[in-house]
XYZ file of C-alpha atoms in Angstrom:
607
model
C 14.886 62.582 -4.629
C 12.258 65.377 -3.661
C 9.788 63.748 -6.193
C 10.361 60.175 -4.310
C 10.017 61.605 -0.924
C 6.586 63.118 -2.212
C 5.519 59.860 -3.530
C 6.296 57.705 -0.604
C 4.531 60.231 1.780
C 1.439 60.514 -0.617
C 1.215 56.739 -0.407
C 1.810 56.305 3.307
C -0.996 58.959 4.093
C -3.325 57.079 1.487
C -2.980 53.961 3.352
C -3.107 55.266 6.611
C -6.354 57.300 5.833
C -7.715 54.635 3.535
C -11.275 53.536 4.737
C -12.937 50.248 4.014
C -16.305 50.701 1.926
C -18.727 48.167 3.655
C -21.844 46.993 2.109
C -22.725 44.821 5.161
C -21.834 43.702 8.405
C -18.577 42.094 8.117
C -18.027 41.025 11.773
C -20.054 37.647 11.689
C -18.139 36.071 8.929
C -16.643 32.727 8.480
C -14.458 32.872 4.992
C -12.628 35.923 4.029
C -11.383 36.134 0.536
C -8.865 38.629 -1.026
C -9.010 39.866 -4.377
C -7.428 42.706 -5.891
C -8.061 45.664 -3.566
C -11.401 43.932 -1.939
C -11.737 41.732 0.922
C -14.969 39.414 0.850
C -16.691 38.138 3.776
C -18.798 34.896 3.293
C -20.655 32.750 5.850
C -20.069 28.832 5.407
C -23.306 28.256 3.231
C -21.738 30.790 0.619
C -23.644 33.788 1.457
C -22.050 36.918 0.941
C -22.005 38.928 4.280
C -19.676 42.181 3.841
C -17.665 43.638 1.200
C -14.684 45.874 1.855
C -12.571 47.971 -0.655
C -9.166 48.877 0.836
C -8.486 52.645 -0.688
C -4.899 52.824 -2.151
C -4.619 48.868 -2.241
C -3.805 47.685 -5.772
C -2.986 44.051 -5.402
C -3.578 42.360 -2.204
C -1.758 39.052 -1.936
C -1.600 37.977 1.685
C -4.073 37.855 4.882
C -3.707 36.784 8.513
C -6.288 37.401 11.276
C -6.251 37.833 14.899
C -9.253 36.667 16.516
C -8.750 38.044 20.121
C -8.383 41.690 18.826
C -10.437 41.254 15.587
C -7.768 42.581 13.609
C -6.841 41.645 10.063
C -3.261 41.713 8.417
C -2.846 42.583 4.740
C -0.006 42.672 2.283
C 0.550 44.315 -0.946
C 3.768 44.189 -2.661
C 2.846 47.157 -5.236
C 2.323 49.726 -2.643
C 4.998 51.627 -0.222
C 3.244 50.079 2.630
C 4.002 46.370 2.331
C 2.048 45.312 5.649
C -0.804 46.966 7.333
C -3.626 46.148 9.716
C -7.289 46.913 10.005
C -9.175 46.785 12.954
C -12.665 45.003 12.394
C -14.366 46.291 15.490
C -14.592 50.028 14.474
C -17.260 51.332 12.411
C -14.459 53.145 10.201
C -11.811 50.689 9.362
C -8.990 52.588 8.819
C -5.548 51.064 7.645
C -2.457 50.884 10.140
C 0.884 50.622 8.546
C 3.312 47.903 10.054
C 5.934 47.441 7.456
C 7.289 50.147 4.765
C 9.126 48.927 1.826
C 12.855 48.892 2.555
C 14.176 46.308 -0.304
C 12.067 44.684 -2.826
C 9.975 42.168 -1.273
C 6.763 40.308 -2.394
C 4.765 38.671 0.441
C 2.708 35.989 -0.954
C 1.171 34.463 2.422
C 1.053 35.141 5.983
C 0.413 33.865 9.462
C -0.387 35.224 12.864
C 0.226 33.625 16.116
C -2.229 35.427 18.775
C -0.204 34.111 22.026
C 3.046 35.392 21.163
C 1.654 38.302 18.816
C 3.827 37.404 15.969
C 3.339 37.945 12.308
C 5.083 35.518 9.960
C 5.047 35.743 6.321
C 6.938 34.323 3.056
C 8.868 36.594 1.054
C 8.694 34.881 -2.492
C 11.361 37.512 -3.916
C 14.062 36.952 -1.307
C 13.099 33.199 -0.813
C 12.885 34.140 2.948
C 10.620 32.995 5.963
C 10.289 36.448 8.024
C 8.382 37.221 11.332
C 7.811 40.478 13.168
C 6.368 41.071 16.922
C 3.395 43.226 16.768
C 2.600 44.626 20.543
C -1.036 45.548 21.235
C 0.089 48.947 21.879
C 2.870 50.847 20.172
C 4.737 50.225 16.715
C 5.753 46.932 15.982
C 9.418 45.794 15.862
C 12.006 45.226 13.248
C 11.652 42.085 11.001
C 13.634 39.054 12.145
C 14.931 36.924 9.417
C 13.812 33.100 10.533
C 14.969 31.113 7.089
C 16.588 31.207 3.891
C 15.321 28.839 1.199
C 16.755 27.797 -2.012
C 13.442 27.730 -3.630
C 10.235 29.961 -3.404
C 8.078 29.524 -0.295
C 4.581 29.548 -1.083
C 2.500 28.869 1.893
C 2.745 29.313 5.460
C 0.974 27.853 8.668
C 1.202 27.915 12.286
C 0.761 25.089 15.080
C 0.494 27.264 18.159
C 0.095 24.224 20.278
C 3.528 23.095 19.493
C 5.072 26.324 18.918
C 6.021 25.169 15.325
C 5.852 27.061 11.976
C 5.350 25.327 8.563
C 5.995 26.358 5.173
C 5.970 25.015 1.702
C 9.392 24.941 -0.558
C 8.693 25.138 -4.159
C 12.847 24.175 -4.816
C 12.696 22.535 -8.364
C 15.493 20.143 -7.400
C 14.134 19.286 -3.808
C 10.667 20.475 -3.128
C 9.337 19.967 0.374
C 7.356 20.563 3.407
C 9.406 21.828 6.202
C 8.637 23.121 9.609
C 11.046 24.642 12.792
C 10.349 26.217 15.883
C 9.036 29.765 16.216
C 12.256 31.027 17.155
C 13.740 29.371 13.968
C 15.594 26.317 15.604
C 15.322 22.721 14.981
C 14.608 23.229 11.154
C 13.356 19.897 9.864
C 11.788 18.525 6.653
C 8.563 16.784 6.973
C 7.223 15.742 3.368
C 9.972 15.173 0.657
C 8.980 12.404 -1.505
C 6.249 12.449 -4.304
C 6.262 16.128 -4.465
C 6.414 18.305 -7.603
C 5.497 21.901 -6.678
C 3.855 22.358 -3.048
C 1.793 25.516 -2.980
C -0.803 25.970 -0.062
C -0.778 24.709 3.358
C -2.634 24.623 6.583
C -3.212 22.779 9.782
C -6.184 21.281 11.378
C -5.684 21.752 14.948
C -8.553 19.540 16.429
C -7.381 16.479 14.368
C -3.780 17.295 14.425
C -3.373 17.001 10.901
C -1.087 18.876 8.132
C -2.784 19.591 4.820
C -1.011 20.829 1.886
C -1.778 21.208 -1.896
C 0.854 20.109 -4.897
C 0.468 21.767 -8.318
C 1.760 18.354 -10.466
C 3.574 18.754 -13.600
C 1.119 19.231 -16.405
C -2.452 19.962 -15.432
C -2.810 17.634 -12.413
C -3.136 18.636 -9.033
C -3.830 16.991 -5.556
C -4.331 17.681 -1.867
C -2.848 15.629 0.677
C -2.841 15.437 4.377
C -0.786 13.748 7.070
C 0.218 13.938 10.785
C 2.006 16.882 12.122
C 5.255 15.063 11.572
C 4.560 13.610 8.286
C 3.479 10.065 9.176
C 0.117 8.549 7.935
C 0.286 10.229 4.579
C -2.799 9.982 2.634
C -4.207 11.461 -0.773
C -7.525 13.461 -0.199
C -8.297 14.581 -3.651
C -6.646 14.123 -6.992
C -7.845 15.831 -10.112
C -6.711 18.363 -12.898
C -7.148 21.672 -14.344
C -6.767 23.653 -10.838
C -3.934 25.643 -9.748
C -4.439 25.505 -5.999
C -2.268 28.368 -4.799
C -3.820 28.844 -1.264
C -5.389 26.468 1.133
C -7.307 26.708 4.375
C -9.675 24.314 6.389
C -12.634 24.678 8.847
C -14.352 21.870 10.773
C -16.038 20.358 7.934
C -14.500 21.589 4.579
C -11.222 22.320 2.871
C -10.889 25.298 0.632
C -8.718 26.583 -1.888
C -7.907 29.167 -4.466
C -7.866 28.093 -7.931
C -6.269 30.491 -10.525
C -7.509 28.380 -13.729
C -11.102 29.161 -12.989
C -10.413 32.308 -11.008
C -12.592 30.652 -8.000
C -12.629 29.261 -4.677
C -13.535 25.845 -4.457
C -14.681 23.846 -1.467
C -15.088 19.894 -0.527
C -15.790 17.769 2.631
C -12.666 16.920 4.421
C -13.823 13.518 6.088
C -15.546 11.215 3.657
C -14.588 8.146 1.966
C -15.043 8.638 -1.851
C -15.383 12.600 -2.323
C -17.644 13.654 -5.029
C -16.393 16.468 -7.292
C -15.607 19.851 -5.478
C -18.072 22.601 -5.017
C -17.592 25.844 -6.291
C -17.863 28.120 -3.275
C -17.399 31.531 -5.207
C -16.344 32.376 -8.817
C -14.724 35.681 -9.919
C -14.882 35.166 -13.699
C -17.530 37.989 -14.342
C -15.878 39.951 -11.749
C -15.136 43.613 -12.734
C -11.916 43.285 -10.899
C -10.523 40.869 -13.914
C -8.086 39.509 -11.261
C -7.442 36.102 -9.589
C -8.380 35.688 -5.593
C -4.931 35.492 -3.972
C -5.721 34.417 -0.341
C -8.490 32.630 1.623
C -8.712 32.035 5.299
C -11.151 30.285 7.521
C -12.242 31.956 10.870
C -12.926 28.743 12.391
C -9.300 27.507 12.107
C -7.789 30.803 13.244
C -10.181 31.136 16.090
C -8.620 30.922 19.683
C -7.562 27.432 20.012
C -7.820 25.601 23.368
C -4.578 23.684 23.313
C -5.369 21.937 26.656
C -8.518 20.376 25.216
C -7.063 19.439 22.243
C -4.455 17.682 24.001
C -6.579 15.964 26.214
C -8.829 14.704 23.227
C -5.793 13.425 21.276
C -4.569 11.284 24.336
C -8.037 10.138 24.981
C -7.952 11.255 28.499
C -11.597 11.956 29.299
C -13.100 12.327 32.984
C -15.689 10.244 34.568
C -18.401 12.985 33.827
C -17.350 13.043 30.158
C -17.622 9.333 29.652
C -21.019 9.244 31.575
C -22.241 11.954 29.219
C -21.187 10.372 26.280
C -22.711 6.775 27.225
C -26.133 8.665 28.109
C -26.142 9.988 24.452
C -25.204 6.727 22.961
C -28.288 5.264 24.899
C -30.678 7.980 24.087
C -29.515 7.734 20.283
C -30.178 4.197 20.281
C -33.796 4.364 22.035
C -34.824 6.504 19.256
C -34.800 9.825 21.369
C -37.434 11.981 19.982
C -36.192 15.039 21.616
C -35.050 17.238 18.498
C -33.313 19.653 20.417
C -31.137 17.044 22.188
C -30.408 15.185 19.032
C -29.276 18.441 17.323
C -26.862 19.485 20.128
C -25.423 15.942 21.056
C -25.242 13.900 17.644
C -21.908 15.006 17.281
C -20.772 12.963 20.118
C -22.496 9.859 18.714
C -20.101 9.730 15.468
C -17.829 6.887 16.555
C -14.216 6.122 15.163
C -13.282 9.625 14.795
C -16.368 10.824 12.467
C -17.352 14.063 12.272
C -20.921 15.277 12.472
C -22.311 17.573 9.834
C -24.602 19.844 11.341
C -26.223 21.010 7.795
C -27.237 17.478 6.689
C -27.258 16.134 10.655
C -25.324 12.871 9.426
C -22.046 11.641 10.619
C -18.920 11.984 8.090
C -17.068 8.821 8.557
C -13.219 8.480 8.077
C -12.027 6.268 5.622
C -12.429 2.797 6.560
C -15.835 3.202 8.419
C -19.330 3.396 7.291
C -22.853 3.275 9.049
C -25.230 5.836 10.605
C -22.522 6.408 13.653
C -19.687 5.302 11.545
C -19.631 2.117 13.793
C -19.012 -0.389 10.884
C -15.546 -1.123 9.926
C -14.891 -2.118 6.468
C -11.895 -4.304 7.512
C -13.982 -6.148 10.020
C -13.315 -9.993 9.013
C -12.586 -8.881 5.629
C -8.930 -10.542 5.276
C -8.880 -14.234 5.739
C -5.824 -16.614 7.028
C -4.548 -13.825 9.034
C -4.061 -11.292 6.303
C -3.710 -7.790 7.372
C -6.324 -5.374 6.365
C -5.444 -1.592 5.120
C -7.631 1.210 3.752
C -5.828 3.283 0.807
C -6.064 6.980 0.410
C -8.812 6.425 -1.883
C -11.143 4.585 0.485
C -10.419 1.273 -0.856
C -10.045 -1.882 1.120
C -7.174 -4.176 0.682
C -5.326 -7.210 2.204
C -1.799 -7.825 3.125
C -1.685 -11.784 2.879
C 0.914 -13.892 4.811
C 2.499 -17.080 4.027
C 1.478 -18.885 0.833
C -2.019 -17.104 0.597
C -3.224 -14.581 -1.948
C -6.292 -13.302 -3.568
C -8.315 -9.975 -2.924
C -9.174 -11.472 0.454
C -6.279 -13.836 0.739
C -8.445 -16.713 0.135
C -6.229 -18.696 -2.223
C -3.435 -20.869 -1.118
C -0.911 -21.029 -3.616
C 0.826 -23.811 -2.445
C -2.293 -26.230 -2.322
C -1.351 -29.480 -3.935
C 1.125 -27.787 -5.996
C 4.414 -29.512 -5.005
C 4.629 -33.197 -5.702
C 6.601 -36.128 -4.313
C 6.873 -34.556 -0.936
C 8.267 -31.154 -2.059
C 8.021 -28.282 0.138
C 6.419 -25.324 -1.293
C 6.994 -21.491 -0.541
C 5.723 -18.241 -2.161
C 8.257 -15.831 -3.700
C 7.092 -12.647 -5.550
C 3.496 -14.068 -5.692
C 4.561 -17.148 -7.463
C 4.646 -21.013 -5.871
C 8.224 -22.378 -5.824
C 8.890 -25.840 -4.942
C 12.063 -27.218 -2.865
C 12.453 -30.822 -4.042
C 13.941 -33.490 -1.790
C 14.372 -36.753 -3.859
C 12.916 -35.493 -7.386
C 13.458 -32.426 -9.654
C 11.307 -30.530 -12.051
C 9.462 -27.198 -11.386
C 6.853 -29.096 -9.258
C 9.203 -32.087 -8.308
C 7.294 -34.518 -10.551
C 10.525 -36.174 -11.901
C 11.551 -38.916 -9.567
C 15.581 -39.380 -9.192
C 16.764 -42.794 -9.933
C 18.906 -44.980 -7.870
C 21.057 -48.486 -8.942
C 19.048 -51.559 -8.117
C 20.241 -53.347 -4.826
C 21.357 -56.946 -5.264
C 19.530 -59.292 -2.782
C 21.108 -62.441 -2.297
C 18.930 -65.641 -2.963
C 17.602 -67.739 -0.155
C 17.064 -71.554 -0.392
C 14.539 -71.738 2.455
C 12.849 -69.370 4.687
C 14.518 -69.167 8.296
C 12.268 -70.048 11.250
C 11.756 -67.348 13.463
C 11.044 -67.380 17.158
C 8.557 -65.070 18.302
C 10.301 -64.913 21.697
C 12.524 -62.620 19.988
C 10.197 -59.918 19.531
C 8.665 -60.298 22.622
C 10.419 -57.122 23.953
C 10.295 -54.915 21.153
C 8.430 -52.114 20.881
C 4.803 -52.410 19.820
C 4.802 -48.831 18.271
C 7.695 -49.686 15.865
C 6.411 -49.782 12.267
C 7.963 -51.308 9.350
C 9.779 -48.977 6.833
C 10.136 -51.368 3.964
C 8.030 -49.092 1.596
C 10.196 -46.180 2.384
C 13.585 -47.887 1.678
C 11.710 -49.189 -1.686
C 10.959 -45.641 -2.749
C 14.367 -44.370 -1.663
C 15.976 -47.113 -3.891
C 13.867 -46.532 -6.986
C 14.549 -42.500 -6.683
C 18.249 -43.205 -6.493
C 17.795 -45.652 -9.850
C 15.962 -42.816 -11.587
C 18.511 -40.297 -10.520
C 21.469 -42.331 -11.985
C 19.545 -42.886 -15.248
C 19.026 -39.004 -15.551
C 22.675 -38.603 -15.151
C 23.433 -41.026 -17.762
C 20.991 -39.534 -20.142
C 22.608 -36.115 -19.691
C 26.097 -37.622 -20.160
C 25.320 -39.026 -23.510
C 23.632 -35.703 -24.821
C 26.722 -33.792 -24.080
C 28.795 -36.528 -25.935
C 26.628 -36.444 -28.980
C 26.689 -32.501 -28.836
C 30.280 -32.728 -29.086
C 30.502 -35.103 -31.781
C 28.237 -33.122 -33.879
C 30.562 -29.987 -33.203
C 33.501 -31.944 -34.337
C 31.804 -33.222 -37.686
C 30.636 -29.515 -38.597
C 34.312 -28.177 -37.990
C 35.794 -31.038 -40.302
C 33.023 -30.111 -42.938
C 33.901 -26.525 -42.974
C 37.838 -27.043 -43.318
C 37.250 -29.836 -46.306
C 34.984 -27.212 -47.867
C 37.484 -24.464 -47.611
C 40.224 -26.617 -49.158
C 37.870 -27.946 -51.955
C 36.948 -24.507 -53.064
C 40.673 -23.492 -53.182
C 41.581 -26.415 -55.421
C 38.618 -25.810 -57.863
C 40.227 -22.246 -58.208
C 43.394 -23.398 -60.082
C 43.649 -22.168 -63.391
C 42.903 -24.747 -66.431
C 45.663 -23.662 -68.716
C 49.166 -23.956 -67.233
C 51.472 -23.172 -70.155
C 51.598 -21.928 -73.650
C 54.828 -21.994 -75.635
C 55.130 -19.529 -78.425
C 58.644 -19.884 -80.438
C 59.938 -17.351 -82.917
C 63.007 -18.444 -85.242
C 63.320 -14.877 -86.952
C 64.140 -13.360 -83.777
C 60.950 -11.343 -83.917
C 58.280 -11.263 -81.113
C 54.838 -10.252 -82.034
C 53.204 -7.504 -79.870
C 56.110 -6.896 -78.004
C 59.357 -4.300 -78.091
C 62.217 -6.589 -77.157
C 65.707 -6.108 -78.681
C 66.301 -8.542 -81.778
C 67.954 -11.957 -81.556
C 70.537 -13.428 -83.707
C 69.865 -15.941 -86.621
C 70.905 -18.740 -84.406
C 68.658 -18.111 -81.660
C 64.981 -18.807 -80.874
C 62.927 -17.353 -78.035
C 60.039 -19.428 -76.482
C 57.429 -17.468 -74.684
C 55.004 -18.347 -72.397
C 51.853 -16.574 -72.988
C 48.085 -17.002 -73.178
C 47.511 -18.171 -76.752
C 44.017 -16.500 -77.084
C 45.963 -13.281 -77.309
C 48.288 -14.410 -80.307
C 47.801 -12.992 -83.742
C 47.432 -14.881 -87.000
C 51.127 -15.545 -87.170
C 51.224 -17.539 -84.031
C 50.644 -20.809 -83.005
C 46.994 -21.465 -82.482
C 45.428 -22.412 -79.124
C 44.846 -25.838 -78.244
C 42.652 -26.622 -75.210
C 43.943 -29.246 -73.029
C 41.755 -32.521 -72.990
C 42.192 -33.002 -69.160
C 41.795 -30.672 -66.189
C 45.362 -32.050 -65.306
C 47.668 -32.752 -68.065
C 48.876 -36.352 -68.623
C 52.651 -36.806 -67.660
C 54.960 -36.784 -70.568
C 58.671 -38.086 -70.941
C 61.484 -35.702 -72.083
C 61.238 -37.278 -75.571
C 57.687 -36.288 -75.976
C 58.620 -32.785 -74.867
C 61.450 -32.439 -77.174
C 59.190 -33.699 -80.233
C 56.807 -31.017 -79.464
C 59.367 -28.489 -79.408
C 60.786 -29.471 -82.650
C 57.454 -29.754 -84.359
C 56.584 -26.106 -83.326
C 60.098 -24.905 -84.843
C 59.339 -26.646 -88.045
C 56.038 -25.233 -88.479
C 57.389 -21.992 -88.131
C 60.132 -22.432 -90.813
C 59.244 -20.473 -93.945
C 56.844 -18.584 -92.274
C 56.787 -15.047 -93.383
C 56.168 -13.903 -90.047
């Protein structure tokens, strides 16, 4: 017991007195990366600004940042102090313990809300979402259990403007992206379909978008985004041979930790067809020989102006802002030569929610838009005949056609000249189908026949008076052709019915004949299998029956044995094959003579 207490106190003092070893100024950073016992600070152009080693730390796993107080929060599951903080404003950056290890815990991700001064984290060992109030002065409060999960939580993010906390749940049965209020109420599932193992998660406050990474089965992975409520889901990047365990974002780029290549990758977030990602920083040759565990963007955790964001989303701009925007557009269209004005205001000239790249000084357009100012819509006059134009997650333009039209731009009418004889055409599952009136067939090409009408003969044509037609409607037309067509269709229909009846009768006759042939064949085969020899008479006068062990008979008795003559010995009657298959009928006298002949032949035989 005393040894454990000494180890605990040693570790506690080691963390409290642990000092960052700083090689540069780490107070103007853009990206912070946690690897092993170090924190590396970079600018957006991948320049290393500062490098800090935390004394006593072994494997840092989570990081969060409070921009108001310039405080960074770290977690180390291998230490006696699980969570501690460091003030970046002081010259000597000492660690302050916040949470001592009470039970077995493994914190994999953290997030901090500067408004309520609450620290949230994911505990992968206990499968819980926890929170803890951290006041500016004084010790932190006790941790509070927010949610218990069936799967392991891997990422966590905060929507401070709406007081929501988001997390990824890697439950194998039901992987999902979930959220709740910061007090734990109103827990809902935001994304649940087409997920395998969601890992990192982050929120773009300016755009109101939710980003997450999914480590798919096998070697593939993808990065997706949607609205904060899960609607308008779109695929940003789909590739393989990466394991994106941590995700963050700034105004222009997406960043993620990759454990396969032991590196940090980045890619633009608002482009139509993304190129291959850029390797932001590789740690393969690092002497630490460990993977980066967490990455955060200072731009995304900076002080957030929720009122300005809400005004931007709702599109409510005051008159001065509208006038300013119109002036900027006019100056841009008139080729303003002021470099300073263009550099400061070009962000406002990107239309259709495009974003200005300050490095390249160009607009990055959203999917479905192009042009210098993102003013050209790819869907403009693209789909024909009332088709609906959509832009896929890969930036491709597709048309949802209406009615009977199909094709890439809904330019093909599938029903044009397809149905014959006044058939009605409609499309089902991209195939034209005809509904026939007075005909049949796939395209209504077969006219139905009707019986001919008998017209009585008239000797002389009657004389008609024109006065009978003086009051008739001049717009009325003769319908003789229509009646004739109807009669012909009825005749064709009756002929078709008669031909079908004859076909069924012929089929029935053929079936009956086949049955009769089978029955006759059966009986014929049975008759052919009858034996050719029916009887053989063997008579022994002496009472000795060869090849048998029967009792002896008296002298005045004889025995007639029916056997197969081919099995007789030399003392018996030889075999005689019948001349015909069916022996001829004999009378009683012939049979008696044959018997006597046999008896006479056996007399005097030594057998």
